[in-house]
Short mmCIF file of C-alpha atoms in Angstrom, two decimals:
data_model
loop_
_atom_site.label_atom_id
_atom_site.label_comp_id
_atom_site.label_asym_id
_atom_site.label_seq_id
_atom_site.Cartn_x
_atom_site.Cartn_y
_atom_site.Cartn_z
CA MET M 1 75.29 170.02 -58.58
CA LEU M 2 75.15 166.19 -56.67
CA PHE M 3 72.37 165.40 -58.86
CA SER M 4 71.90 165.34 -62.87
CA ASN M 5 69.15 163.40 -64.14
CA VAL M 6 65.81 161.33 -61.99
CA THR M 7 67.57 158.06 -62.49
CA GLU M 8 69.99 159.30 -60.29
CA ILE M 9 67.33 160.11 -58.02
CA LYS M 10 65.29 156.93 -58.53
CA LYS M 11 68.31 155.04 -56.17
CA PHE M 12 67.11 157.16 -53.59
CA LEU M 13 63.53 157.38 -54.13
CA PRO M 14 60.96 155.97 -56.12
CA ILE M 15 59.56 159.01 -58.17
CA GLY M 16 58.20 158.13 -61.38
CA VAL M 17 60.39 158.38 -64.49
CA GLY M 18 58.60 160.92 -65.73
CA ASN M 19 59.23 163.62 -63.03
CA ASP M 20 61.17 166.51 -65.14
CA PHE M 21 64.51 166.96 -63.19
CA GLY M 22 64.18 171.01 -64.13
CA ARG M 23 61.65 171.28 -61.99
CA LEU M 24 63.72 169.60 -59.04
CA LYS M 25 66.78 171.33 -60.23
CA PRO M 26 65.77 174.79 -57.94
CA HIS M 27 65.14 173.21 -54.73
CA ILE M 28 67.99 170.19 -55.15
CA GLU M 29 70.45 173.41 -55.55
CA ASN M 30 68.52 175.29 -52.48
CA ALA M 31 68.81 172.01 -50.98
CA GLU M 32 72.54 171.56 -51.03
CA LYS M 33 73.26 175.51 -50.12
CA LYS M 34 71.27 175.16 -47.27
CA TYR M 35 72.57 171.97 -45.33
CA ILE M 36 75.06 170.05 -47.27
CA LYS M 37 77.38 173.13 -47.80
CA THR M 38 76.76 174.10 -44.61
CA LEU M 39 77.50 170.93 -42.51
CA LEU M 40 80.48 169.55 -44.35
CA GLY M 41 82.03 173.06 -45.32
CA THR M 42 82.47 174.91 -48.60
CA ALA M 43 86.12 173.12 -49.06
CA MET M 44 84.65 169.81 -48.69
CA TYR M 45 81.81 170.01 -50.87
CA GLU M 46 83.59 171.52 -53.89
CA GLU M 47 85.60 168.04 -53.29
CA LEU M 48 82.42 165.92 -53.24
CA GLU M 49 81.36 167.12 -56.48
CA GLU M 50 84.76 166.76 -57.92
CA PHE M 51 84.17 163.77 -57.22
CA TYR M 52 80.70 163.40 -58.60
CA ASP M 53 82.31 165.21 -61.89
CA SER M 54 85.17 162.61 -62.56
CA GLU M 55 84.68 158.87 -63.57
CA TYR M 56 84.72 155.68 -61.47
CA PRO M 57 87.63 154.27 -61.87
CA VAL M 58 88.17 150.63 -62.36
CA GLU M 59 90.09 149.72 -59.56
CA PRO M 60 89.47 152.56 -57.32
CA THR M 61 92.04 152.93 -54.23
CA GLU M 62 90.95 153.26 -50.37
CA VAL M 63 90.07 156.64 -50.23
CA GLN M 64 87.86 156.73 -53.41
CA GLN M 65 85.72 153.99 -51.89
CA ALA M 66 85.62 155.87 -48.99
CA THR M 67 84.02 159.17 -50.63
CA LYS M 68 81.31 157.55 -52.80
CA ALA M 69 80.32 155.71 -50.04
CA LEU M 70 79.79 159.72 -48.62
CA LEU M 71 78.29 160.70 -51.54
CA GLU M 72 75.81 158.22 -51.71
CA LYS M 73 74.65 158.85 -48.21
CA VAL M 74 75.02 163.32 -48.65
CA GLN M 75 72.81 162.22 -51.99
CA HIS M 76 70.35 160.03 -49.76
CA SER M 77 69.56 162.67 -47.55
CA LEU M 78 69.52 165.43 -50.17
CA ILE M 79 66.88 164.45 -52.18
CA HIS M 80 65.20 163.90 -49.39
CA LEU M 81 65.68 166.96 -47.85
CA ALA M 82 65.03 169.23 -51.49
CA TYR M 83 61.58 167.48 -51.36
CA PHE M 84 60.65 168.21 -48.14
CA SER M 85 61.83 172.07 -48.53
CA GLY M 86 60.10 172.38 -51.71
CA PHE M 87 57.36 170.53 -50.89
CA ASP M 88 54.66 173.18 -51.35
CA PHE M 89 55.61 174.64 -54.20
CA LEU M 90 56.81 171.21 -55.80
CA ASN M 91 52.56 171.03 -55.05
CA VAL M 92 51.27 174.20 -57.61
CA GLN M 93 51.87 175.34 -60.63
CA VAL M 94 52.40 178.64 -61.08
CA SER M 95 50.90 180.31 -64.42
CA ASP M 96 50.02 184.22 -65.10
CA THR M 97 47.15 184.39 -63.22
CA GLY M 98 49.52 183.05 -59.76
CA PHE M 99 49.60 180.50 -57.85
CA GLN M 100 47.50 176.73 -57.77
CA ARG M 101 47.37 174.10 -56.42
CA ILE M 102 47.68 170.80 -59.21
CA GLU M 103 44.43 168.89 -59.74
CA SER M 104 42.42 167.61 -62.11
CA GLU M 105 39.84 165.44 -62.75
CA ARG M 106 42.49 161.80 -63.17
CA THR M 107 44.35 163.38 -60.06
CA LYS M 108 43.42 165.00 -56.58
CA GLY M 109 45.73 166.49 -54.34
CA LEU M 110 46.45 165.16 -50.68
CA PHE M 111 44.46 165.37 -48.11
CA HIS M 112 46.00 168.03 -45.47
CA TYR M 113 47.39 164.97 -42.82
CA GLN M 114 48.99 163.39 -45.52
CA GLU M 115 50.57 165.84 -46.54
CA ASP M 116 52.02 166.56 -43.17
CA ASN M 117 52.84 162.94 -42.56
CA LEU M 118 54.74 162.89 -46.50
CA LYS M 119 56.77 166.20 -45.10
CA LYS M 120 57.71 164.82 -42.34
CA TYR M 121 58.93 161.22 -43.96
CA PHE M 122 61.33 163.92 -46.39
CA SER M 123 62.47 165.66 -43.49
CA ASP M 124 63.04 162.72 -40.77
CA SER M 125 64.85 160.71 -43.72
CA GLY M 126 66.66 163.44 -44.96
CA TYR M 127 68.25 164.97 -41.19
CA ASN M 128 68.72 160.92 -40.39
CA GLY M 129 70.93 160.94 -43.31
CA LEU M 130 72.89 163.81 -42.32
CA ASP M 131 73.62 162.45 -39.09
CA ASP M 132 74.31 159.11 -41.14
CA VAL M 133 76.63 162.13 -42.84
CA LEU M 134 78.33 163.04 -39.70
CA VAL M 135 78.70 159.45 -37.73
CA PHE M 136 80.82 158.28 -41.02
CA LEU M 137 83.00 161.16 -41.25
CA GLU M 138 83.31 160.38 -37.58
CA GLU M 139 84.60 156.78 -37.84
CA ASN M 140 86.80 157.16 -41.23
CA ILE M 141 88.30 160.12 -40.88
CA ALA M 142 91.17 159.20 -41.46
CA PHE M 143 90.21 159.01 -45.35
CA PHE M 144 89.11 163.04 -44.31
CA THR M 145 91.30 164.75 -42.28
CA GLU M 146 90.07 167.50 -44.01
CA PHE M 147 86.76 167.73 -41.96
CA LYS M 148 88.58 167.97 -38.35
CA ALA M 149 89.00 171.61 -39.28
CA GLU M 150 85.69 172.47 -40.40
CA GLU M 151 83.12 173.82 -37.53
CA ASN M 152 81.10 170.46 -37.63
CA TYR M 153 83.33 167.86 -36.96
CA THR M 154 81.69 165.78 -34.46
CA VAL M 155 85.19 165.47 -32.12
CA LEU M 156 85.59 168.49 -29.54
CA LYS M 157 89.36 167.24 -28.00
CA GLN M 158 89.09 170.51 -26.09
CA SER M 159 85.74 170.09 -24.69
CA PHE M 160 84.31 169.12 -21.55
CA LEU M 161 81.70 166.93 -24.00
CA PRO M 162 83.77 165.94 -26.55
CA THR M 163 81.79 163.21 -28.47
CA VAL M 164 78.27 162.17 -28.26
CA LYS M 165 79.39 158.92 -26.45
CA VAL M 166 80.39 160.96 -23.78
CA VAL M 167 77.10 162.50 -23.66
CA GLU M 168 75.18 159.31 -23.61
CA ASN M 169 77.08 157.93 -21.05
CA ILE M 170 76.69 160.40 -18.00
CA PRO M 171 73.54 158.82 -19.21
CA PHE M 172 72.29 161.85 -21.42
CA ASN M 173 70.22 160.86 -24.60
CA LEU M 174 70.49 162.18 -27.21
CA HIS M 175 69.79 159.64 -29.36
CA GLY M 176 73.05 159.01 -30.99
CA SER M 177 72.53 162.67 -33.22
CA ARG M 178 75.17 164.19 -33.87
CA LEU M 179 73.48 167.10 -35.10
CA THR M 180 71.49 167.56 -32.06
CA PHE M 181 75.53 167.35 -30.36
CA LEU M 182 76.22 170.44 -32.51
CA ALA M 183 73.35 172.11 -32.02
CA LEU M 184 73.94 172.11 -28.24
CA LYS M 185 77.39 173.46 -28.76
CA PRO M 186 77.21 176.74 -28.40
CA MET M 187 74.86 176.54 -25.01
CA VAL M 188 77.46 174.25 -23.54
CA ALA M 189 80.14 176.69 -24.44
CA TYR M 190 78.08 178.69 -22.86
CA VAL M 191 77.46 177.51 -19.24
CA GLU M 192 81.06 175.77 -19.21
CA ASP M 193 82.81 179.54 -19.85
CA THR M 194 79.98 180.22 -16.55
CA GLU M 195 79.14 177.91 -14.31
CA ILE M 196 81.71 175.34 -14.83
CA ARG M 197 84.85 177.43 -14.99
CA LYS M 198 83.39 179.50 -12.19
CA THR M 199 82.98 176.53 -9.85
CA LEU M 200 86.52 174.96 -10.50
CA GLY M 201 88.19 178.35 -10.26
CA GLU M 202 90.68 179.40 -12.79
CA THR M 203 93.65 177.09 -11.99
CA ILE M 204 91.53 173.60 -11.97
CA TYR M 205 89.67 174.75 -14.94
CA ALA M 206 93.00 175.21 -17.16
CA GLU M 207 94.78 171.76 -15.81
CA VAL M 208 91.04 170.40 -16.98
CA LYS M 209 91.18 171.48 -20.27
CA ALA M 210 95.34 170.34 -20.65
CA GLU M 211 94.84 167.29 -19.37
CA LEU M 212 91.45 166.61 -21.99
CA VAL M 213 94.14 166.35 -24.76
CA LYS M 214 95.91 164.15 -23.68
CA ASP M 215 95.30 160.27 -24.40
CA ALA M 216 95.98 159.42 -21.69
CA PRO M 217 94.15 162.41 -18.28
CA ALA M 218 95.49 162.08 -15.02
CA SER M 219 93.77 159.98 -12.68
CA LYS M 220 92.38 162.73 -10.22
CA VAL M 221 90.94 164.87 -13.69
CA THR M 222 89.15 161.98 -14.85
CA ALA M 223 87.53 161.36 -11.48
CA LEU M 224 86.61 164.89 -11.91
CA LEU M 225 85.37 164.74 -15.04
CA PRO M 226 81.83 162.72 -14.00
CA TYR M 227 81.45 165.80 -11.66
CA ILE M 228 81.29 168.50 -14.12
CA ARG M 229 79.93 166.59 -17.28
CA LYS M 230 76.63 166.18 -15.54
CA PRO M 231 76.09 169.30 -14.39
CA LEU M 232 77.02 170.95 -17.69
CA ILE M 233 74.74 168.84 -20.48
CA TYR M 234 71.63 169.27 -18.24
CA LEU M 235 72.27 173.39 -17.98
CA ALA M 236 73.34 173.41 -21.88
CA SER M 237 70.58 171.56 -22.25
CA ALA M 238 67.56 173.49 -20.44
CA LEU M 239 69.06 176.60 -22.06
CA PHE M 240 68.81 174.76 -25.95
CA MET M 241 64.92 174.61 -24.97
CA GLU M 242 64.68 178.37 -23.30
CA GLU M 243 65.81 179.95 -26.78
CA THR M 244 64.54 177.82 -29.25
CA GLY M 245 61.23 176.52 -27.83
CA ALA M 246 61.38 173.37 -28.76
CA THR M 247 63.17 169.84 -27.75
CA LEU M 248 66.52 168.04 -28.38
CA ASP M 249 64.69 165.81 -30.73
CA ASP M 250 64.28 168.65 -33.83
CA LYS M 251 67.17 167.95 -35.57
CA GLY M 252 66.01 170.59 -37.51
CA LEU M 253 67.23 173.46 -35.38
CA PHE M 254 71.63 172.68 -35.90
CA PHE M 255 70.22 174.55 -39.80
CA GLU M 256 67.47 176.87 -38.29
CA LYS M 257 69.75 178.21 -34.90
CA THR M 258 70.95 181.75 -37.34
CA ASP M 259 67.78 182.28 -38.95
CA PRO M 260 65.76 184.80 -36.87
CA THR M 261 62.25 184.14 -38.12
CA TYR M 262 62.20 180.43 -36.83
CA ARG M 263 62.43 181.26 -33.32
CA GLY M 264 59.70 182.50 -30.80
CA GLN M 265 56.89 182.41 -31.98
CA ASN M 266 57.26 181.57 -35.27
CA LEU M 267 58.65 178.44 -34.00
CA LYS M 268 56.44 174.96 -34.41
CA GLY M 269 58.11 172.35 -31.81
CA PRO M 270 57.13 169.45 -31.66
CA SER M 271 55.85 169.82 -27.94
CA THR M 272 53.91 171.43 -26.44
CA GLU M 273 54.48 175.21 -24.77
CA GLN M 274 54.06 174.03 -20.88
CA ARG M 275 56.19 170.45 -21.46
CA ILE M 276 58.44 172.25 -22.81
CA ALA M 277 58.71 174.74 -19.60
CA ALA M 278 58.22 172.03 -17.40
CA MET M 279 61.45 169.60 -18.96
CA ILE M 280 63.20 173.26 -19.47
CA ALA M 281 62.52 173.11 -15.12
CA ARG M 282 63.15 169.75 -14.98
CA ASN M 283 66.80 169.79 -16.48
CA ARG M 284 67.74 173.00 -14.79
CA LYS M 285 66.86 171.46 -11.39
CA ILE M 286 69.21 168.72 -12.37
CA GLY M 287 72.21 170.34 -13.34
CA LEU M 288 71.58 172.68 -10.34
CA ASP M 289 71.59 169.57 -8.24
CA TYR M 290 74.56 167.99 -10.22
CA LEU M 291 76.34 171.55 -9.66
CA GLU M 292 76.48 171.03 -5.66
CA ALA M 293 77.16 167.76 -6.39
CA LEU M 294 80.45 169.50 -8.37
CA LYS M 295 80.92 172.18 -5.05
CA ALA M 296 80.79 168.98 -2.53
CA GLU M 297 83.07 167.01 -4.63
CA LEU M 298 85.79 169.77 -4.60
CA VAL M 299 85.22 170.47 -1.25
CA GLU M 300 85.78 167.20 0.06
CA ASN M 301 89.52 166.80 -1.80
CA TRP M 302 90.13 170.65 -2.40
CA GLU M 303 93.87 169.83 -1.86
CA GLU M 304 94.17 166.82 -4.31
CA TYR M 305 91.93 168.38 -6.84
CA SER M 306 94.26 172.11 -6.51
CA GLY M 307 97.24 171.53 -5.37
CA GLN M 308 97.22 173.76 -3.51
CA THR M 309 96.64 173.76 0.93
CA GLY M 310 93.38 175.69 2.65
CA SER M 311 89.94 175.10 1.60
CA LEU M 312 87.85 175.64 -1.74
CA PHE M 313 86.73 178.94 -0.60
CA ARG M 314 90.23 180.36 -0.14
CA ARG M 315 91.67 180.27 -3.60
CA ASP M 316 92.47 181.98 -7.62
#
C-alpha cells in the first residue's frame, strides 16, 4: 500500500490528525486496486510499492528522483479517489442495529448539495491526478521503459491516432485527457477496422500502417493522414457516447467500462439524454462528411496512393 499513516495523507489533503487511519485504510486499498493497479499494471504498481517501502537515498539517481516524483503524483490521486469511492461509508457508522449517519449535538452532517460538491471535488481531483500521472509517464518514459509494454501507455505508434496531441491537432478537443484518450481506444479500433479499412482498401491500409511506425513516413502518407483522422475521431466519439450514455468529459468511464451496471439506465452522465443524442448525431454527421472527403481524396489521387492505374472502384 502507498500510505501508512495520516501524516502522509496530510501532505496531499488537509485532514485532521485525529482521523483514524484504520478507518481510511480499506478505502485506500480499494482505490489502489480499482484505479492505480488498473492504470499502471500490477508489475509497475509493485515496483512503486517497493520503492515506497524502501528508504530514500541521500544522493538519489535520476531514476530514483523520477520515481519519487511519480509516487507523489500517484499518492495525490489515490487519496482523493479513496475519499471519493469511500465517501458514503465514511459518512456513516455501523453498529449492531445497522447503519447510522454520523451526527451529534456538536456536529451536523452536510447538506445534500454540499455532499455532492465535495464528492465531485474528490472525483475531479482524483481523475485529474491520474491524467497527470499518465502525462508524467509519457514525458519521462526514458525512466520507465517497462510502461511502454503496458496497455495504458498513451503513445500508440501503430494507430492512426497515436497521441492526445495528434487528436487535438485535428482539431478535436480532449482537454488534454489521457484517460479519455484511452477510453476511446476500443471505439477507434472498431471504426478503423470497419469504415476506414473498407474505404482505403487493403493495399493502401497496409502501406499507411507500415509507414506509421517510421520516424519519417512517406510524404504521400502524411498527406493522407488528416483525411483519415478526421472521420475516425468523430465516428469513434459518436460511438463512445452512444455506448456509454455520457459525454467525453466523464473521465471515470475509463474505469467503469467493464462494469455492466454502469451502463444503460444506471449511468448518471453529466448531460441530459437529449443533449447527448444531439451530440451523437452531430459527431456522426461530421464523421460521415469527413469520410466522404477521404473518398474524394482517394478518387482524385488514386494512382499516387495505390501505385495502380485505373480507378478507386477497381481495386483489391
